[in-house]
Short mmCIF file of C-alpha atoms in Angstrom, two decimals:
data_model
loop_
_atom_site.label_atom_id
_atom_site.label_comp_id
_atom_site.label_asym_id
_atom_site.label_seq_id
_atom_site.Cartn_x
_atom_site.Cartn_y
_atom_site.Cartn_z
CA MET A 23 84.69 82.97 89.77
CA ASN A 24 82.31 85.07 87.68
CA VAL A 25 82.54 87.86 90.25
CA VAL A 26 86.35 87.77 90.17
CA LEU A 27 86.34 87.84 86.37
CA ALA A 28 83.87 90.72 86.36
CA ILE A 29 86.08 92.71 88.72
CA ALA A 30 89.16 91.95 86.63
CA GLN A 31 87.38 92.97 83.43
CA PHE A 32 86.21 96.17 85.10
CA VAL A 33 89.80 97.01 86.14
CA VAL A 34 91.12 96.32 82.64
CA ASN A 35 88.34 97.80 80.54
CA GLU A 36 87.45 100.81 82.68
CA ILE A 37 90.80 101.74 84.28
CA LEU A 38 93.95 100.12 82.87
CA SER A 39 92.84 100.49 79.25
CA GLN A 40 91.75 104.11 79.84
CA PRO A 41 94.99 106.12 79.87
CA ALA A 42 93.32 109.25 81.25
CA TYR A 43 92.25 107.51 84.46
CA LEU A 44 95.49 105.57 84.73
CA ILE A 45 97.54 108.76 84.39
CA GLY A 46 95.38 110.50 87.01
CA ILE A 47 95.88 107.62 89.46
CA ILE A 48 99.64 107.51 88.83
CA THR A 49 99.87 111.29 89.36
CA ALA A 50 97.98 111.02 92.65
CA VAL A 51 100.14 108.12 93.86
CA GLY A 52 103.31 110.04 93.06
CA LEU A 53 102.22 113.17 94.89
CA ILE A 54 101.01 111.14 97.87
CA ALA A 55 104.45 109.53 98.02
CA LEU A 56 105.90 113.05 98.13
CA ARG A 57 103.51 113.85 101.03
CA LYS A 58 101.84 116.70 99.15
CA PRO A 59 98.64 118.25 100.57
CA ALA A 60 95.36 116.54 99.70
CA GLY A 61 94.19 119.55 97.70
CA GLN A 62 97.30 119.52 95.52
CA VAL A 63 97.02 115.76 95.01
CA ALA A 64 93.40 116.04 93.89
CA GLY A 65 93.99 119.08 91.70
CA SER A 66 97.02 117.66 89.93
CA ALA A 67 95.36 114.27 89.40
CA ILE A 68 92.33 115.95 87.84
CA LYS A 69 94.51 118.18 85.65
CA ALA A 70 96.54 115.20 84.45
CA THR A 71 93.33 113.32 83.66
CA LEU A 72 91.97 116.34 81.80
CA GLY A 73 95.23 116.61 79.85
CA PHE A 74 94.83 113.07 78.54
CA LEU A 75 91.16 113.66 77.81
CA LEU A 76 92.25 116.69 75.78
CA ILE A 77 94.63 114.49 73.82
CA GLY A 78 91.79 112.01 73.31
CA ALA A 79 89.44 114.76 72.21
CA GLY A 80 92.02 116.05 69.75
CA ALA A 81 92.60 112.52 68.46
CA GLY A 82 88.86 112.10 67.98
CA LEU A 83 88.74 115.34 66.00
CA VAL A 84 91.63 114.11 63.86
CA VAL A 85 89.80 110.85 63.12
CA GLU A 86 86.57 112.62 62.25
CA SER A 87 88.29 115.21 60.06
CA LEU A 88 90.13 112.47 58.15
CA LYS A 89 87.12 110.24 57.46
CA PRO A 90 85.96 112.05 54.31
CA LEU A 91 89.57 112.33 53.14
CA GLY A 92 89.99 108.57 53.44
CA ALA A 93 86.91 108.01 51.29
CA MET A 94 88.24 110.45 48.71
CA ILE A 95 91.63 108.74 48.56
CA GLN A 96 90.14 105.27 48.11
CA GLY A 97 87.75 106.60 45.50
CA ALA A 98 90.43 108.53 43.63
CA LEU A 99 92.81 105.55 43.63
CA GLY A 100 90.13 102.95 42.95
CA ALA A 101 91.93 100.59 45.39
CA HIS A 102 90.35 98.03 47.71
CA GLY A 103 92.06 96.06 50.46
CA VAL A 104 92.80 95.83 54.17
CA ILE A 105 92.78 99.03 56.22
CA PRO A 106 94.85 98.67 59.43
CA THR A 107 92.82 99.89 62.40
CA ASN A 108 93.85 98.73 65.87
CA GLU A 109 90.49 99.45 67.49
CA ALA A 110 88.58 97.50 64.85
CA ILE A 111 90.61 94.27 65.03
CA VAL A 112 90.65 94.41 68.85
CA ALA A 113 86.86 94.75 68.92
CA ILE A 114 86.51 91.70 66.66
CA ALA A 115 88.88 89.61 68.81
CA GLN A 116 87.23 90.63 72.09
CA HIS A 117 84.12 88.62 71.22
CA GLU A 118 86.12 85.37 71.34
CA TYR A 119 89.06 86.10 73.62
CA GLY A 120 87.83 88.82 75.99
CA ALA A 121 88.56 86.92 79.25
CA GLN A 122 92.03 85.78 78.15
CA VAL A 123 92.95 89.32 77.12
CA THR A 124 91.82 90.63 80.51
CA TRP A 125 93.98 88.28 82.57
CA LEU A 126 96.94 88.56 80.20
CA MET A 127 96.90 92.36 80.43
CA ILE A 128 96.75 92.40 84.23
CA LEU A 129 99.60 89.89 84.48
CA GLY A 130 101.65 91.75 81.88
CA PHE A 131 101.27 95.10 83.66
CA GLY A 132 102.37 93.52 86.95
CA ILE A 133 105.40 91.86 85.34
CA SER A 134 106.40 95.15 83.71
CA LEU A 135 106.47 96.85 87.13
CA VAL A 136 108.58 94.02 88.57
CA LEU A 137 111.03 94.31 85.67
CA ALA A 138 111.14 98.08 86.04
CA ARG A 139 111.94 97.67 89.75
CA PHE A 140 114.62 95.01 89.49
CA THR A 141 116.34 95.60 86.13
CA PRO A 142 118.04 98.67 84.62
CA LEU A 143 114.89 99.22 82.50
CA ARG A 144 113.16 101.77 84.75
CA TYR A 145 110.33 102.51 82.33
CA VAL A 146 106.69 102.51 83.45
CA PHE A 147 104.47 102.05 80.38
CA LEU A 148 101.38 104.26 80.76
CA THR A 149 99.71 104.10 77.35
CA GLY A 150 96.77 101.98 78.45
CA HIS A 151 95.09 101.43 75.10
CA HIS A 152 98.35 100.16 73.59
CA MET A 153 98.68 97.70 76.47
CA LEU A 154 95.23 96.44 75.48
CA PHE A 155 96.15 96.26 71.78
CA MET A 156 99.35 94.28 72.42
CA ALA A 157 97.59 92.00 74.92
CA THR A 158 94.94 91.26 72.31
CA LEU A 159 97.52 90.59 69.60
CA LEU A 160 99.48 88.18 71.82
CA THR A 161 96.27 86.38 72.79
CA MET A 162 95.28 85.99 69.15
CA VAL A 163 98.58 84.66 67.80
CA LEU A 164 99.06 82.24 70.70
CA ALA A 165 95.46 81.06 70.82
CA VAL A 166 95.03 80.46 67.09
CA ALA A 167 98.14 78.25 67.28
CA GLY A 168 96.18 75.91 69.59
CA LEU A 169 97.76 76.74 72.97
CA SER A 170 95.57 76.34 76.07
CA THR A 171 94.14 79.36 77.89
CA PRO A 172 96.46 79.14 80.96
CA VAL A 173 99.51 78.90 78.70
CA VAL A 174 98.30 81.81 76.56
CA VAL A 175 97.76 84.01 79.63
CA VAL A 176 101.05 83.20 81.37
CA ALA A 177 103.31 83.20 78.30
CA GLY A 178 101.55 86.20 76.81
CA GLY A 179 101.69 88.11 80.11
CA ILE A 180 105.45 87.55 80.36
CA LEU A 181 105.94 88.73 76.77
CA LEU A 182 103.74 91.78 77.32
CA GLY A 183 105.64 92.76 80.45
CA ILE A 184 108.95 92.42 78.61
CA VAL A 185 108.02 94.62 75.66
CA MET A 186 106.50 97.29 77.93
CA VAL A 187 109.89 97.96 79.52
CA SER A 188 112.14 96.97 76.60
CA PHE A 189 110.76 98.98 73.69
CA PRO A 190 110.98 102.37 75.49
CA ALA A 191 114.61 101.56 76.34
CA LEU A 192 115.46 100.66 72.73
CA SER A 193 114.24 104.05 71.51
CA GLN A 194 115.32 106.21 74.46
CA ALA A 195 118.56 107.51 72.94
CA TRP A 196 116.53 108.94 70.03
CA THR A 197 113.76 110.19 72.32
CA ARG A 198 116.31 111.97 74.50
CA ARG A 199 117.70 113.60 71.37
CA ILE A 200 114.25 115.18 70.92
CA THR A 201 113.50 116.15 74.52
CA GLY A 202 116.98 116.98 75.80
CA GLY A 203 116.59 114.77 78.87
CA ASP A 204 115.07 111.68 80.43
CA GLU A 205 111.91 113.17 81.89
CA PHE A 206 109.87 110.71 79.82
CA ALA A 207 110.18 107.99 77.19
CA ILE A 208 107.99 106.91 74.27
CA GLY A 209 105.41 104.32 75.29
CA HIS A 210 103.81 103.50 71.95
CA PHE A 211 104.16 100.35 69.88
CA GLY A 212 105.46 102.15 66.82
CA THR A 213 109.01 101.93 68.21
CA ALA A 214 110.52 100.24 65.15
CA GLY A 215 109.29 103.07 62.95
CA TYR A 216 110.66 105.75 65.28
CA ILE A 217 114.08 104.12 65.52
CA ALA A 218 114.13 103.64 61.74
CA ALA A 219 113.22 107.31 61.25
CA GLY A 220 115.95 108.45 63.63
CA ALA A 221 118.52 106.19 61.98
CA THR A 222 117.46 107.41 58.52
CA GLY A 223 117.92 110.98 59.69
CA GLN A 224 121.44 110.12 60.78
CA LEU A 225 122.22 108.77 57.31
CA VAL A 226 120.74 111.51 55.14
CA GLY A 227 120.60 114.73 57.14
CA LYS A 228 124.08 115.50 58.38
CA ARG A 229 123.91 119.12 57.16
CA SER A 230 120.15 119.56 56.94
CA ARG A 231 118.55 122.33 58.99
CA SER A 232 115.62 121.68 61.30
CA THR A 233 112.04 121.78 60.06
CA GLU A 234 111.46 124.45 62.72
CA GLU A 235 113.96 126.85 61.12
CA MET A 236 111.93 128.33 58.30
CA ASP A 237 113.24 131.42 56.53
CA LEU A 238 110.05 132.91 55.17
CA PRO A 239 109.47 136.19 53.33
CA GLU A 240 107.55 138.85 55.22
CA GLY A 241 104.29 138.04 53.49
CA LEU A 242 104.44 134.41 54.62
CA ARG A 243 105.52 134.97 58.23
CA PHE A 244 102.07 133.85 59.38
CA LEU A 245 103.14 130.29 58.49
CA ARG A 246 105.44 130.30 61.51
CA ASP A 247 102.30 129.66 63.54
CA SER A 248 102.13 125.86 63.43
CA MET A 249 98.35 125.76 63.82
CA VAL A 250 97.90 128.05 60.80
CA ALA A 251 100.47 126.15 58.72
CA THR A 252 98.90 122.78 59.56
CA ALA A 253 95.37 123.94 58.80
CA LEU A 254 96.37 125.60 55.52
CA SER A 255 98.32 122.56 54.36
CA MET A 256 95.40 120.26 55.09
CA VAL A 257 92.95 122.59 53.35
CA LEU A 258 95.10 122.48 50.19
CA LEU A 259 95.44 118.68 50.42
CA TYR A 260 91.70 118.27 50.96
CA LEU A 261 90.84 120.48 47.99
CA ALA A 262 93.25 118.68 45.67
CA LEU A 263 91.86 115.25 46.58
CA ALA A 264 88.27 116.51 46.53
CA VAL A 265 88.68 117.72 42.96
CA ALA A 266 90.40 114.46 41.92
CA TYR A 267 87.62 112.39 43.49
CA LEU A 268 84.94 114.55 41.90
CA VAL A 269 86.48 114.13 38.44
CA ARG A 270 86.91 110.36 38.83
CA ALA A 271 83.68 109.39 40.58
CA GLY A 272 81.21 112.06 39.56
CA GLN A 273 79.04 114.33 41.68
CA SER A 274 76.56 111.80 43.06
CA THR A 275 79.30 109.56 44.48
CA ALA A 276 81.74 112.29 45.53
CA PHE A 277 79.12 114.25 47.45
CA GLY A 278 78.55 111.16 49.62
CA ALA A 279 82.05 111.44 51.11
CA PHE A 280 80.63 113.84 53.68
CA GLU A 281 78.06 112.91 56.28
CA GLY A 282 74.75 114.22 55.05
CA GLY A 283 76.20 114.70 51.57
CA ALA A 284 76.76 117.95 49.72
CA THR A 285 74.16 120.02 47.87
CA ASN A 286 76.33 121.23 45.01
CA VAL A 287 79.95 121.55 43.91
CA GLY A 288 80.49 124.77 45.85
CA ASN A 289 79.13 123.22 49.03
CA TYR A 290 81.28 120.12 48.44
CA LEU A 291 84.45 122.20 48.13
CA MET A 292 83.65 124.35 51.17
CA LYS A 293 83.03 121.25 53.26
CA SER A 294 86.51 120.13 52.21
CA VAL A 295 87.90 123.47 53.40
CA GLN A 296 86.06 123.09 56.70
CA GLN A 297 87.45 119.61 57.32
CA GLY A 298 90.98 120.88 56.70
CA LEU A 299 90.43 123.65 59.26
CA TYR A 300 89.04 121.14 61.76
CA PHE A 301 92.26 119.17 61.39
CA GLY A 302 94.29 122.23 62.38
CA ILE A 303 92.11 122.69 65.46
CA ALA A 304 92.51 119.01 66.38
CA VAL A 305 96.30 119.20 66.33
CA ALA A 306 96.24 122.34 68.48
CA VAL A 307 94.05 120.56 71.06
CA ILE A 308 96.46 117.59 71.16
CA LEU A 309 99.45 119.88 71.74
CA PHE A 310 97.66 121.74 74.52
CA GLY A 311 96.75 118.42 76.15
CA VAL A 312 100.37 117.27 76.04
CA ARG A 313 101.58 120.41 77.80
CA THR A 314 98.87 120.14 80.43
CA ILE A 315 99.64 116.54 81.33
CA LEU A 316 103.41 116.98 81.47
CA ALA A 317 103.03 119.94 83.81
CA GLU A 318 101.44 117.57 86.34
CA LEU A 319 102.94 114.16 85.58
CA VAL A 320 106.65 114.99 85.59
CA PRO A 321 106.69 116.39 89.15
CA ALA A 322 104.48 113.52 90.37
CA PHE A 323 106.90 110.95 89.01
CA GLN A 324 109.46 112.11 91.55
CA GLY A 325 107.34 110.31 94.14
CA ILE A 326 107.12 107.16 92.02
CA ALA A 327 110.89 107.26 91.51
CA GLU A 328 111.60 107.70 95.22
CA LYS A 329 109.14 105.21 96.70
CA VAL A 330 108.12 102.57 94.14
CA VAL A 331 110.51 102.25 91.18
CA PRO A 332 113.76 104.13 91.82
CA GLY A 333 114.62 106.25 88.79
CA ALA A 334 111.23 105.57 87.18
CA ILE A 335 110.63 107.15 83.77
CA PRO A 336 107.06 107.39 82.42
CA ALA A 337 106.63 105.94 78.92
CA LEU A 338 103.89 107.93 77.20
CA ASP A 339 101.87 108.00 73.98
CA ALA A 340 103.31 109.14 70.63
CA PRO A 341 101.80 112.68 70.60
CA ILE A 342 103.99 113.47 73.61
CA VAL A 343 106.80 114.40 71.19
CA PHE A 344 104.65 116.53 68.87
CA PRO A 345 105.29 119.90 70.57
CA PHE A 346 109.06 119.57 70.16
CA ALA A 347 108.93 119.91 66.34
CA GLN A 348 105.46 120.89 65.24
CA ASN A 349 106.30 121.45 61.57
CA ALA A 350 107.92 118.00 61.48
CA VAL A 351 104.61 116.44 62.56
CA LEU A 352 102.82 117.63 59.43
CA ILE A 353 105.79 116.83 57.19
CA GLY A 354 106.02 113.38 58.76
CA PHE A 355 102.33 112.70 58.28
CA ILE A 356 102.43 113.54 54.59
CA SER A 357 105.73 111.71 53.96
CA SER A 358 104.55 108.60 55.82
CA PHE A 359 101.36 108.59 53.77
CA VAL A 360 103.36 108.86 50.54
CA GLY A 361 105.46 105.92 51.76
CA GLY A 362 102.23 103.99 52.29
CA LEU A 363 101.08 104.76 48.75
CA VAL A 364 104.42 103.67 47.24
CA SER A 365 104.31 100.48 49.31
CA LEU A 366 100.73 99.82 48.22
CA GLY A 367 101.94 100.01 44.62
CA LEU A 368 104.68 97.47 45.35
CA LEU A 369 102.18 95.18 47.08
CA THR A 370 99.83 95.44 44.10
CA TRP A 371 102.38 94.81 41.37
CA VAL A 372 105.00 92.62 43.06
CA PHE A 373 104.27 91.07 46.45
CA ASN A 374 100.60 90.19 46.03
CA PRO A 375 101.13 88.28 42.75
CA ALA A 376 104.36 86.65 43.97
CA PHE A 377 103.58 85.83 47.61
CA GLY A 378 99.84 86.40 48.04
CA TRP A 379 100.34 89.29 50.48
CA ALA A 380 97.21 91.33 51.15
CA LEU A 381 96.85 94.85 49.78
CA VAL A 382 97.19 97.18 52.77
CA LEU A 383 95.64 100.57 52.14
CA PRO A 384 97.25 103.56 53.90
CA GLY A 385 95.05 104.40 56.88
CA LEU A 386 95.24 108.09 57.63
CA VAL A 387 95.03 107.70 61.42
CA PRO A 388 98.13 105.49 61.89
CA HIS A 389 100.01 107.55 59.32
CA PHE A 390 99.19 110.74 61.20
CA PHE A 391 100.17 109.56 64.67
CA THR A 392 103.14 107.32 63.86
CA GLY A 393 104.14 109.31 60.77
CA GLY A 394 103.98 112.58 62.68
CA ALA A 395 106.10 111.16 65.49
CA SER A 396 108.53 109.66 62.96
CA GLY A 397 108.89 113.09 61.39
CA VAL A 398 109.92 114.45 64.80
CA TYR A 399 112.45 111.63 65.29
CA GLY A 400 113.86 112.05 61.79
CA ASN A 401 114.13 115.81 62.22
CA ALA A 402 115.98 115.40 65.53
CA THR A 403 118.83 113.54 63.84
CA GLY A 404 118.61 114.68 60.22
CA GLY A 405 116.69 117.94 59.99
CA ARG A 406 114.31 118.42 57.10
CA ARG A 407 115.69 115.57 55.01
CA GLY A 408 115.52 113.30 58.04
CA ALA A 409 111.90 114.26 58.71
CA VAL A 410 110.86 113.55 55.12
CA LEU A 411 112.78 110.33 54.52
CA GLY A 412 112.50 109.01 58.06
CA ALA A 413 108.72 109.29 58.00
CA PHE A 414 108.68 107.80 54.49
CA VAL A 415 110.47 104.72 55.86
CA ASN A 416 107.88 104.50 58.65
CA GLY A 417 105.11 104.62 56.05
CA CYS A 418 106.68 101.67 54.24
CA LEU A 419 107.01 99.71 57.50
CA ILE A 420 103.39 100.19 58.56
CA THR A 421 102.25 98.99 55.14
CA PHE A 422 104.43 95.91 54.65
CA LEU A 423 104.46 94.68 58.25
CA PRO A 424 100.65 94.44 58.59
CA ALA A 425 100.56 92.50 55.31
CA ILE A 426 103.02 89.97 56.75
CA LEU A 427 101.24 89.85 60.12
CA LEU A 428 98.01 88.70 58.48
CA LYS A 429 99.71 85.37 57.71
CA VAL A 430 99.87 84.40 61.42
CA LEU A 431 96.43 85.63 62.54
CA GLY A 432 94.57 82.49 61.45
CA PRO A 433 90.88 83.21 60.74
CA PHE A 434 91.38 86.82 61.82
CA GLY A 435 93.66 87.26 58.82
CA GLU A 436 90.59 87.21 56.59
CA GLU A 437 89.06 90.28 58.21
CA ASN A 438 89.22 93.57 56.33
CA THR A 439 91.34 95.14 59.05
CA THR A 440 94.42 94.37 61.16
CA PHE A 441 96.88 95.97 63.58
CA GLY A 442 98.47 99.10 62.17
CA ASP A 443 101.64 100.09 64.04
CA ALA A 444 105.14 98.79 63.35
CA ASP A 445 105.78 96.82 66.56
CA PHE A 446 102.53 94.89 66.23
CA GLY A 447 103.68 93.84 62.78
CA TRP A 448 107.19 92.54 63.45
CA PHE A 449 106.70 91.31 67.04
CA GLY A 450 103.33 89.70 66.30
CA THR A 451 104.77 87.93 63.26
CA ALA A 452 107.76 86.66 65.26
CA ILE A 453 105.61 85.30 68.11
CA GLY A 454 102.98 83.93 65.72
CA THR A 455 105.62 82.10 63.72
CA ALA A 456 107.13 80.62 66.90
CA ALA A 457 103.66 79.60 68.14
CA LYS A 458 103.13 77.51 65.01
CA LEU A 459 105.63 75.01 66.43
CA GLY A 460 102.84 73.90 68.76
CA GLY A 461 102.91 72.64 72.34
CA TRP A 462 105.80 73.42 74.65
CA GLY A 463 108.06 74.05 71.67
CA ALA A 464 105.90 77.06 70.83
CA VAL A 465 106.08 78.30 74.42
CA ALA A 466 109.85 77.88 74.59
CA ALA A 467 110.44 79.60 71.25
CA SER A 468 108.11 82.50 72.10
CA LEU A 469 109.70 83.08 75.50
CA ALA A 470 113.17 82.81 73.93
CA ILE A 471 112.25 85.70 71.64
CA GLY A 472 111.13 87.67 74.70
CA VAL A 473 114.37 86.92 76.57
CA VAL A 474 116.46 88.03 73.58
CA ILE A 475 114.52 91.32 73.41
CA LEU A 476 114.86 91.86 77.18
CA LEU A 477 118.60 91.19 77.20
CA GLY A 478 119.07 93.37 74.11
CA ALA A 479 117.20 96.22 75.78
CA ILE A 480 119.32 95.88 78.94
CA VAL A 481 122.49 96.07 76.83
CA VAL A 482 121.18 99.15 74.98
CA GLN A 483 120.16 100.77 78.27
CA THR A 484 123.49 100.20 80.01
CA LYS A 485 125.88 100.59 77.07
CA VAL A 486 124.11 103.22 74.96
CA VAL A 487 121.49 105.17 76.89
CA ALA A 488 123.31 105.31 80.23
CA THR A 489 126.56 106.42 78.58
CA GLY A 490 124.81 109.44 77.03
CA TRP A 491 125.23 108.47 73.36
CA ASP A 492 123.73 111.14 71.13
CA PRO A 493 122.52 109.90 67.70
CA GLY A 494 122.60 113.46 66.35
CA ALA A 495 126.09 114.42 67.50
CA ALA A 496 127.57 114.21 63.98
CA ARG A 497 124.91 116.57 62.62
CA ASP A 498 125.49 119.05 65.44
CA ALA A 499 129.22 119.03 64.69
CA ALA A 500 128.62 119.53 60.97
CA LEU A 501 126.29 122.47 61.60
CA GLY A 502 128.42 123.95 64.38
CA ILE A 503 125.71 123.48 66.99
CA GLU A 504 126.88 123.35 70.59
CA THR A 505 124.87 120.99 72.80
CA ALA A 506 124.85 120.70 76.56
CA PRO A 507 125.68 117.30 78.06
CA LYS A 508 122.58 115.19 78.55
CA ALA A 509 121.84 113.32 81.75
CA SER A 510 121.45 109.59 81.29
CA ALA A 511 118.37 107.61 82.10
CA ALA A 512 120.38 105.46 84.44
CA THR A 513 121.46 108.30 86.69
CA SER A 514 118.98 111.14 86.34
CA THR A 515 115.75 111.74 88.17
CA PRO A 516 113.12 113.96 86.56
CA SER A 517 113.05 117.44 88.03
CA SER A 518 109.85 119.33 88.60
CA GLY A 519 108.69 121.14 85.49
CA THR A 520 111.79 120.40 83.41
CA ALA A 521 110.04 118.77 80.46
CA TYR A 522 107.22 121.29 80.63
CA ALA A 523 109.69 124.16 80.38
CA LYS A 524 111.46 122.67 77.37
CA ILE A 525 108.40 122.24 75.17
CA PRO A 526 108.03 125.16 72.77
CA ALA A 527 104.58 126.68 72.59
CA PRO A 528 103.18 127.60 69.17
CA ALA A 529 102.64 131.26 68.44
CA GLY A 530 99.33 132.45 69.76
CA ALA A 531 98.60 129.25 71.66
CA PRO A 532 97.07 129.52 75.13
CA ALA A 533 99.45 128.65 77.95
CA PRO A 534 98.60 125.56 79.96
CA PRO A 535 97.88 125.96 83.66
CA PRO A 536 101.00 126.14 85.85
CA PRO A 537 101.97 123.09 87.88
CA ALA A 538 100.00 122.76 91.07
#
């Protein structure tokens, strides 16, 4: 039994939870199904793997460049509380529930493939680390309610499989608005925030122009380059917060925000400039990684669609939408963060005294990735106003929802961290609340929630997505924009290179390698 568990843990921890390897394997399987030559299979699989490693490298650079900024913000605000970090809470839970998480994730992935094969929800969820995060969350909320290990694994696996095919379907109409087709879906558990951002854009941005349409004077034309604009914006933000932190905390404390400290005020300010520039580089690396992976994955998914899951659509990580509206990513990040700050104020002055909700500090990493994506969704339906207000709504969601989630995490609710993205908050709270019924009542209530979500997603897929509903049609009409009819996810099959061709490249950016 120990050998079987060891093998299962190896598969989960070293393959399924590592999206780069999983994407490489899926790419190879798809090309093998298309009977491509061995050399092309190997080359494309390696390129797809490298593309995801590029995204991971860029994400790592983002995290590192934001660390000093996070310290400055906390120091400037003088606030203390819970900082949502998925990786941190998962690491804490793994010590107690590692085996249950392993089996639950394997079962959930298998159930998701069965559902993708035999229901209209043809989405194959490929964001491995988010599978692991959701599997861990489900294990925690079910286990702390006193359910036995077999019940936790089976019930949790069913729920995981359901959300892995349902959530991409619920957001697909908005995702298609961004991409212009059904070559891929969003496979990231921030779905509630993205839908909210898209819906907000519909409400507020009927006549608002896109964030990508900037009329700049000749002297500012260099800001059309998204990498330059992102880096410059972050440099200015870093300098403003660095000065505020220096004034509030003094030199000895402020200099400690950087690893190794700073030698004097000039050095402290220049390190702030450098971190802002690093952020611009990080975003450029992520965008290049996205283009590289799509150049290989989209053609390979033809084989998956033909042989394994007819009409299969890959559901991919949030940065996959970044290249479609690169200015909206930065706008979304900043607006989401502002929403987090406003929500923190409400938690401090209203909800903590009245209901005992924890103070959730705005973590820069979730605000960048989910806020940036929300900016893209809001821009797609509401232009600049949609990007700003849609991402602001996301920032509020990923502040309030984690505070509510802490109530159902049992002893884990007393940690200084929790899950950060919107779907973890609302879905975890719903399942955790149902699990408190105890016994088979908890199982029945939890599975009932899953069934409602599954049936709702099927209705959305067949009645909304498959009919070609466009959430931004009213804005297009108001602005006089003519749009080509979009193929539905129920009838279209990804064509080789389509998504790759549609993604705009930033000025001066290196072109990704052509599809093998």
